[in-house]
Short mmCIF file of C-alpha atoms in Angstrom, two decimals:
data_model
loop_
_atom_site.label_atom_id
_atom_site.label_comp_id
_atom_site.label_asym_id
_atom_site.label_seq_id
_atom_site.Cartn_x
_atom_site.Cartn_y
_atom_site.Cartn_z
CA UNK A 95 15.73 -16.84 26.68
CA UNK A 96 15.56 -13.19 27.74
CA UNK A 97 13.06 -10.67 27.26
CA UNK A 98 12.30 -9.11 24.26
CA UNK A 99 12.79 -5.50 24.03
CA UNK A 100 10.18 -4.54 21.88
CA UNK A 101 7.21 -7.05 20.14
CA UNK A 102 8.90 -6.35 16.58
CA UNK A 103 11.08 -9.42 17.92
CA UNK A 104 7.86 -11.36 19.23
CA UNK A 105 8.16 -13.94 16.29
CA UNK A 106 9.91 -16.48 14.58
CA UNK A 107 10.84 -14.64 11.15
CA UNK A 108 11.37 -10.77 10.50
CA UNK A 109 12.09 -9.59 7.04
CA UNK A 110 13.34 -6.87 5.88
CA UNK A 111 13.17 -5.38 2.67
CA UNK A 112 13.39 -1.90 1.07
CA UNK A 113 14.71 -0.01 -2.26
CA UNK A 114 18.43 -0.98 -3.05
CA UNK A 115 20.64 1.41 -1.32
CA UNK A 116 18.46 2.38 1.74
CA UNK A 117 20.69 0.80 4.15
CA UNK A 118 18.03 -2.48 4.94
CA UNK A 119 21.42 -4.91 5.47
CA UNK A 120 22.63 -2.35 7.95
CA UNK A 121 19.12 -2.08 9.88
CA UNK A 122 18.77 -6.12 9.62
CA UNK A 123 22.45 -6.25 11.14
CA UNK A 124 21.37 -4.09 13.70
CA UNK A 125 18.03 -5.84 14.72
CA UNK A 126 19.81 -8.91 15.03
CA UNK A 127 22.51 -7.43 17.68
CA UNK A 128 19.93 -6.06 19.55
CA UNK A 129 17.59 -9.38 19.61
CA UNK A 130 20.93 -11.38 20.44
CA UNK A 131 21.97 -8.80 23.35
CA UNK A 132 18.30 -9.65 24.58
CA UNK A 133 19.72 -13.60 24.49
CA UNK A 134 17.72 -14.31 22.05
CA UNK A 135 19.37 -16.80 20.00
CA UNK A 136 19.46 -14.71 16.16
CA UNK A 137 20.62 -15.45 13.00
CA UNK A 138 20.55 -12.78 10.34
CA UNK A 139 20.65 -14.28 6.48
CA UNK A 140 21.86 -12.74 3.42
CA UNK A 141 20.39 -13.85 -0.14
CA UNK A 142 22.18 -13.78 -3.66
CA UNK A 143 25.56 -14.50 -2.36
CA UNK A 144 25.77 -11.18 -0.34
CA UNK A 145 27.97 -11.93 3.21
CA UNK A 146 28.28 -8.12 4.45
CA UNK A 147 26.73 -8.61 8.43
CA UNK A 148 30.05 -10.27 9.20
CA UNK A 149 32.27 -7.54 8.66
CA UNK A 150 29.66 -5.62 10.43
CA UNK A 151 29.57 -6.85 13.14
CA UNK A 152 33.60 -6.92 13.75
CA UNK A 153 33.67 -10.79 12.65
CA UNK A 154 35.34 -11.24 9.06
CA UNK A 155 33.59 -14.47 8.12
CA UNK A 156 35.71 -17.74 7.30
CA UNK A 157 33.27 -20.19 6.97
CA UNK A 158 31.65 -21.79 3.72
CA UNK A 159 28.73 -19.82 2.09
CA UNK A 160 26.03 -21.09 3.54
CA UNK A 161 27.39 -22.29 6.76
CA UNK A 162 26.25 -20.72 9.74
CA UNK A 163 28.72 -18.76 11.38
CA UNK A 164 28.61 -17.68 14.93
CA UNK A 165 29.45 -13.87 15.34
CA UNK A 166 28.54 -12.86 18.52
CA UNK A 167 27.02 -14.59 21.63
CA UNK A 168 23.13 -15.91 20.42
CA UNK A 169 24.32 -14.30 17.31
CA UNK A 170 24.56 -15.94 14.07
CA UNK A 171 24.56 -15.22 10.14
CA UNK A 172 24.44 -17.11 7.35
CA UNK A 173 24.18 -16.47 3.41
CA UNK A 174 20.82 -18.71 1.93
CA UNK A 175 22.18 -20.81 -1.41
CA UNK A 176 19.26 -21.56 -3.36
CA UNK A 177 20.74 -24.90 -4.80
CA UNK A 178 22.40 -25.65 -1.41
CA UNK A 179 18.74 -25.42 0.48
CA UNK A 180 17.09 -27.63 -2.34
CA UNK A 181 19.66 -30.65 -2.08
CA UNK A 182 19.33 -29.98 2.05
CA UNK A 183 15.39 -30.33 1.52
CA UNK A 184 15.44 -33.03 -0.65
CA UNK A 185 17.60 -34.86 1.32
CA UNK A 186 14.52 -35.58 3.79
CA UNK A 187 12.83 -36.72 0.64
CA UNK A 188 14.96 -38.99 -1.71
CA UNK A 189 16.07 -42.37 -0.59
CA UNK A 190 18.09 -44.10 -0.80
CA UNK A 191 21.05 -41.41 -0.59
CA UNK A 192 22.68 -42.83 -3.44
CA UNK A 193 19.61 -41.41 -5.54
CA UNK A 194 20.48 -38.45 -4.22
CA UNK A 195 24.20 -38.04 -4.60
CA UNK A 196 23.68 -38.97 -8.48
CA UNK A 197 20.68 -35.83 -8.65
CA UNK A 198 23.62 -34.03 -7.10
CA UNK A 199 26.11 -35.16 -9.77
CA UNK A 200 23.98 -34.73 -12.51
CA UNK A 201 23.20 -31.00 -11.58
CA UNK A 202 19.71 -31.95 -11.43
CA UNK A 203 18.90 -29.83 -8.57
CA UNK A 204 20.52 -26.75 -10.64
CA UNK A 205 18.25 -27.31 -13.64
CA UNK A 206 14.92 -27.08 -11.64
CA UNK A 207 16.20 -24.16 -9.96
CA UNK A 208 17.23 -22.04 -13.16
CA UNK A 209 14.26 -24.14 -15.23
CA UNK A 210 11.45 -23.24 -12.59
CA UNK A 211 9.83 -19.54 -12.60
CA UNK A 212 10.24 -18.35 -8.81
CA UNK A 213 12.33 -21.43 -7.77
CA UNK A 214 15.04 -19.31 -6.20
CA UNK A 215 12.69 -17.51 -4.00
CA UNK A 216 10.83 -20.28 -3.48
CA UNK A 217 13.77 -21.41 -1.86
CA UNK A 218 15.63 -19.03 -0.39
CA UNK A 219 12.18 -17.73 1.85
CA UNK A 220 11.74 -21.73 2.89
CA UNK A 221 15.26 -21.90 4.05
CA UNK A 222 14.66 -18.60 6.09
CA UNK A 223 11.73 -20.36 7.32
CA UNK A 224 13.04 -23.52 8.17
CA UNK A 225 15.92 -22.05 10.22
CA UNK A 226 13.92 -21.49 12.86
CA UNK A 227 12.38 -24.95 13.09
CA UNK A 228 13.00 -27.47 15.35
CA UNK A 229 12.58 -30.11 13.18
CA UNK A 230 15.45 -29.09 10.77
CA UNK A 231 16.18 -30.34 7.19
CA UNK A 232 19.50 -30.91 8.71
CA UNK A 233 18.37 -32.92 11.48
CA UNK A 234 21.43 -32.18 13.29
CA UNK A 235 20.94 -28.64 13.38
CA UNK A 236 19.01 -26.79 16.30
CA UNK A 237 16.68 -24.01 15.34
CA UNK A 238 16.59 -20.16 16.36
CA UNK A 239 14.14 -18.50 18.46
CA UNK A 240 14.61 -15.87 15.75
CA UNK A 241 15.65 -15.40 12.00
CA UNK A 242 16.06 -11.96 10.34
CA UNK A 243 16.18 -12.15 6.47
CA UNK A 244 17.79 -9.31 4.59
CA UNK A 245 15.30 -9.97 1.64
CA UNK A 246 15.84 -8.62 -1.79
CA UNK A 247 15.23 -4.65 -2.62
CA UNK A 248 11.72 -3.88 -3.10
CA UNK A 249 10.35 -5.64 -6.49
CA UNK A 250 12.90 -8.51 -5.87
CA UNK A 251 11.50 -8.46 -2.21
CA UNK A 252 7.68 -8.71 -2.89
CA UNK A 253 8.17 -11.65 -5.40
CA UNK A 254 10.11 -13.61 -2.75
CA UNK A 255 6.77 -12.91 -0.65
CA UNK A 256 4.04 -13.99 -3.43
CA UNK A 257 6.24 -17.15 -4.30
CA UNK A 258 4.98 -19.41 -1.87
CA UNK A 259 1.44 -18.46 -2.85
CA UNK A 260 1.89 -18.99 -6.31
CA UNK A 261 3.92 -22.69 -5.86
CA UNK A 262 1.09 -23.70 -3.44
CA UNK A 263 -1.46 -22.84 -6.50
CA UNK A 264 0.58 -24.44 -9.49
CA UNK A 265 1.36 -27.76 -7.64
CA UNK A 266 -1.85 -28.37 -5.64
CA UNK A 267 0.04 -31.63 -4.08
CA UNK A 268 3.00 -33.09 -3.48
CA UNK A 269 6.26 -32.28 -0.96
CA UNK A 270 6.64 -28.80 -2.78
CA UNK A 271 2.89 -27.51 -2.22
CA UNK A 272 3.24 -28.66 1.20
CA UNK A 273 6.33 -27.01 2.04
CA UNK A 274 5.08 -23.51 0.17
CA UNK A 275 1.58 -23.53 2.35
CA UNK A 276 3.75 -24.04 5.40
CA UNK A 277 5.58 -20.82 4.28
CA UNK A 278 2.72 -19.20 3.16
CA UNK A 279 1.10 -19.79 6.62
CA UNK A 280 3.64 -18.41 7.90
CA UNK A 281 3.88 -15.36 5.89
CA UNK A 282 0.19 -14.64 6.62
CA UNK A 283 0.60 -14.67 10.57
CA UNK A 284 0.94 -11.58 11.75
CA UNK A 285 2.47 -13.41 15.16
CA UNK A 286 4.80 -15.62 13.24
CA UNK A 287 6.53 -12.98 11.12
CA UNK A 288 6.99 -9.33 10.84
CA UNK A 289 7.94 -7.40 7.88
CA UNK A 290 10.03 -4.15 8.39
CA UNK A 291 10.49 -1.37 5.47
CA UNK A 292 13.53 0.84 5.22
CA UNK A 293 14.14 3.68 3.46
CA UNK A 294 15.85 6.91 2.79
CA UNK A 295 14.07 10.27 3.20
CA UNK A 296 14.19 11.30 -0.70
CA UNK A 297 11.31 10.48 -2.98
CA UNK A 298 11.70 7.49 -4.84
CA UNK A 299 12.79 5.36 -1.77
CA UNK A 300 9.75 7.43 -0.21
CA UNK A 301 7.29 6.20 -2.96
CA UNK A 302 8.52 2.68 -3.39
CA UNK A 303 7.80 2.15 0.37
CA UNK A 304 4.06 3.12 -0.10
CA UNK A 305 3.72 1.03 -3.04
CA UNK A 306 5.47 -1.73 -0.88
CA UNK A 307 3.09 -1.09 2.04
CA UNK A 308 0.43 -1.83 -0.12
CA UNK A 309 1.58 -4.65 -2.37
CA UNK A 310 2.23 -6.44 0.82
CA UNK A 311 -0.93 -5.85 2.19
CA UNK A 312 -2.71 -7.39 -0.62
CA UNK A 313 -0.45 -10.02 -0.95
CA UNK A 314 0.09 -11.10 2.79
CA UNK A 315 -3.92 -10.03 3.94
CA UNK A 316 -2.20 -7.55 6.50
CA UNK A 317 0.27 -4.51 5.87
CA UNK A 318 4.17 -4.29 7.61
CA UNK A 319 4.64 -4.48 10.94
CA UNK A 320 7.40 -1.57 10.67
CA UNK A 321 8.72 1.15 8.74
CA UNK A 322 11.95 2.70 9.72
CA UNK A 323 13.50 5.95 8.09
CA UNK A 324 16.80 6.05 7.62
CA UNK A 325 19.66 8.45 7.11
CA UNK A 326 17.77 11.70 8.87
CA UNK A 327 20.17 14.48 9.05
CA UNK A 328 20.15 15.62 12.58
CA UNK A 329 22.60 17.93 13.28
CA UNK A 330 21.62 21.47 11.19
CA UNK A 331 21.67 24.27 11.85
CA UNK A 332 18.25 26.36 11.89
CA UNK A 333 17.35 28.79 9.33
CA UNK A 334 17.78 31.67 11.29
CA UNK A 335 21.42 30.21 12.74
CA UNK A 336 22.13 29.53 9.43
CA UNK A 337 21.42 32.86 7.92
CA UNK A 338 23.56 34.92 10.97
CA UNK A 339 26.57 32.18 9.56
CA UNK A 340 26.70 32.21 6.36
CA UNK A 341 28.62 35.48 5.90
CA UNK A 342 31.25 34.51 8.36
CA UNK A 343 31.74 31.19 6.21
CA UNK A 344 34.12 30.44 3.13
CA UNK A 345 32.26 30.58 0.44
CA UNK A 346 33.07 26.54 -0.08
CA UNK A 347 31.94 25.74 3.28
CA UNK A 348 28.53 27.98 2.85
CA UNK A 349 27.85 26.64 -0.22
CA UNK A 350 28.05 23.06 1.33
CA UNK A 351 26.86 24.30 4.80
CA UNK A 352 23.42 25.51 2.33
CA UNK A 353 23.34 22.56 0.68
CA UNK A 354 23.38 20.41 3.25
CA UNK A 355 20.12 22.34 5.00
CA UNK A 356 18.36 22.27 1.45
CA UNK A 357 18.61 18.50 1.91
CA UNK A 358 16.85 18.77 5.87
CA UNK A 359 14.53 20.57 4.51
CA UNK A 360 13.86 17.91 1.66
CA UNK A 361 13.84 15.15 4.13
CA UNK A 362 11.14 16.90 6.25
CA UNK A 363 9.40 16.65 3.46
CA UNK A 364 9.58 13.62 2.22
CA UNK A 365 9.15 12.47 6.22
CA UNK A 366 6.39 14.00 6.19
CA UNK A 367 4.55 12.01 3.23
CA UNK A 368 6.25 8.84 5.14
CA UNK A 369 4.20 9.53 8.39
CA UNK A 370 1.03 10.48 6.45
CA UNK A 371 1.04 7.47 4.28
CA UNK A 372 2.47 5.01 7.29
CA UNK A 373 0.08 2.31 8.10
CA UNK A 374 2.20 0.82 10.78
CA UNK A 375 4.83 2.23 13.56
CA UNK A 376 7.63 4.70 11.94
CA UNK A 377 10.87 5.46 13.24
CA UNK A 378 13.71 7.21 11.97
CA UNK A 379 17.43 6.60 12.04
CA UNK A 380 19.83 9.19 11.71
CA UNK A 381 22.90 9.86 8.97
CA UNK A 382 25.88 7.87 9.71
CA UNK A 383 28.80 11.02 9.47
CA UNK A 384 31.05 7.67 9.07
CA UNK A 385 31.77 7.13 5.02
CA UNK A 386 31.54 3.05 6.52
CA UNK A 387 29.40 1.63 8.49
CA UNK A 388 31.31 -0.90 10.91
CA UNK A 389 31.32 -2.26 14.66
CA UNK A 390 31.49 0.94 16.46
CA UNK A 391 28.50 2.49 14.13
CA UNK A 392 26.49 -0.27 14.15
CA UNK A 393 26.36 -0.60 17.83
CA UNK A 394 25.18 3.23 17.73
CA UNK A 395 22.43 2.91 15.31
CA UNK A 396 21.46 -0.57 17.24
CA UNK A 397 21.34 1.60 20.32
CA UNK A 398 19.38 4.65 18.94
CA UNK A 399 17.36 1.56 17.46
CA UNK A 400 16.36 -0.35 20.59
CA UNK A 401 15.68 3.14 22.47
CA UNK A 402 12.96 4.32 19.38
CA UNK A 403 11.07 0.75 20.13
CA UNK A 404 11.17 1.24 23.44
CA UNK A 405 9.51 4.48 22.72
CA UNK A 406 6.80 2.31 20.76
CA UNK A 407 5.89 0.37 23.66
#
């Protein structure tokens, strides 16, 4: 294994979470080519049938959902199926396998998912877990040295963290009240796992990743490990440039040339209330000028990435 380039990467499960739309898929993709370019063997997981980080990273997938794909040397991705996971975890469980097969059949599995408040989460947060396990529900599987989870947006996000707690509470004993403690242990270890935030500079994402700060921190018994800012316009002119311009410009291009600097301005603000209310490390990623994000972008925002750690250190 190679050294890691910053200690966001210094545990066995990072997840990632933020307001729809902030760009947290993009960020996870790029963690996970920085971790892998560290040879650190990475796989980055999708929820809720979502299989974007392929096309990311240059690698259309072909595989299954659910299978774990190989993109990129130590680099892997994989899309969590709730169901999937349970008859894969159950499978340790239920013998003989014909017992198994017919729970299979008779959509069992599907009924306790659907039938069972938080049994998707439940799930889906295990099966990040247990990807990095040696001891595998597939037992002839390997584990990573480190699993990225592109969690739900926000609300979605912080259930998928309170599940185990609540499963562990409601069943007391028994194979599923083991297996959430072993999550929720895992959860709680600051070592272990590491959550990152993202969000945009504008002022609902901004507020939604306070109230996520501290809705974690209640829930977990310690805050994020990392908040990153993304989409920072960078490249603006300043007020007094942009004043000697504007009457050279067509009036089109001033008006959007204006606009565009009304937005900076806005963002400082807003990145402003970000740093104040920050309990943890902040960064800030800047606007993509690209209307898609693919291989060639994502290696530049993994590069600005790894350089603003480093800066941490």
């Amino acid at each position: 294994m190679g050294k890691r380039q910053h200690d966001i990467f210094n545990c066995e499960l990072i997840v990632v979470t933020g307001k729809g739309g902030v760009g947290k898929t993009t960020v996870a993709a790029a963690l996970g080519l920085i971790a892998s370019q560290a040879n650190t063997e990475t796989i980055v997981c999708e929820v809720a049938g979502q299989r974007r980080v392929p096309g990311l990273i240059g690698h259309p997938t072909v595989g299954e959902p659910g299978s774990e794909e190989e993109l990129a040397p130590d680099l892997w991705t994989t899309t969590i199926d709730p169901e999937r996971a349970l008859v894969e975890w159950a499978g340790r469980l239920i013998r003989p396998r014909a017992l198994l097969d017919l729970a299979v059949r008779s959509n069992s599995f599907s009924g306790f998912i659907n039938a069972a408040p938080g049994g998707r989460e439940l799930l889906t947060i295990a099966k990040a877990a247990e990807l990095s396990r040696d001891d595998r529900w597939d037992q002839d599987s390997d584990g990573y040295e480190l699993v990225i989870l592109d969690a739900p947006a926000s609300g979605h996000g912080l259930a998928m963290l309170k599940t185990p707690t609540t499963f562990a509470e409601i069943a007391r004993v028994g194979p599923i009240a083991n297996q959430a403690r072993e999550v929720e242990a895992l959860l709680a270890d600051s070592e272990r796992s590491h959550v990152v935030l993202v969000s945009t500079l504008e002022e609902t994402p901004v507020n939604e990743t306070l109230e996520l700060q501290s809705a974690i921190a209640e829930q977990l018994g310690r805050g994020p490990d990392l908040i990153i800012a993304n989409g920072l316009i960078t490249d603006e002119l300043s007020d007094q440039e942009l004043e000697e311009a504007s009457p050279r410009l067509d009036a089109a291009v001033a008006d959007a040339v204006n606009s565009r600097h009304a937005r900076l301005l806005l963002q400082r603000e807003q990145l402003g209330r970000l740093r104040e209310g920050a309990a943890c490390a902040l960064i800030t990623l800047p606007a993509i000028s690209s209307h898609a994000v693919g291989p060639d972008e994502l290696e530049q925002l993994a590069t600005m990435l790894r350089e603003q750690l480093a800066q941490l250190d």
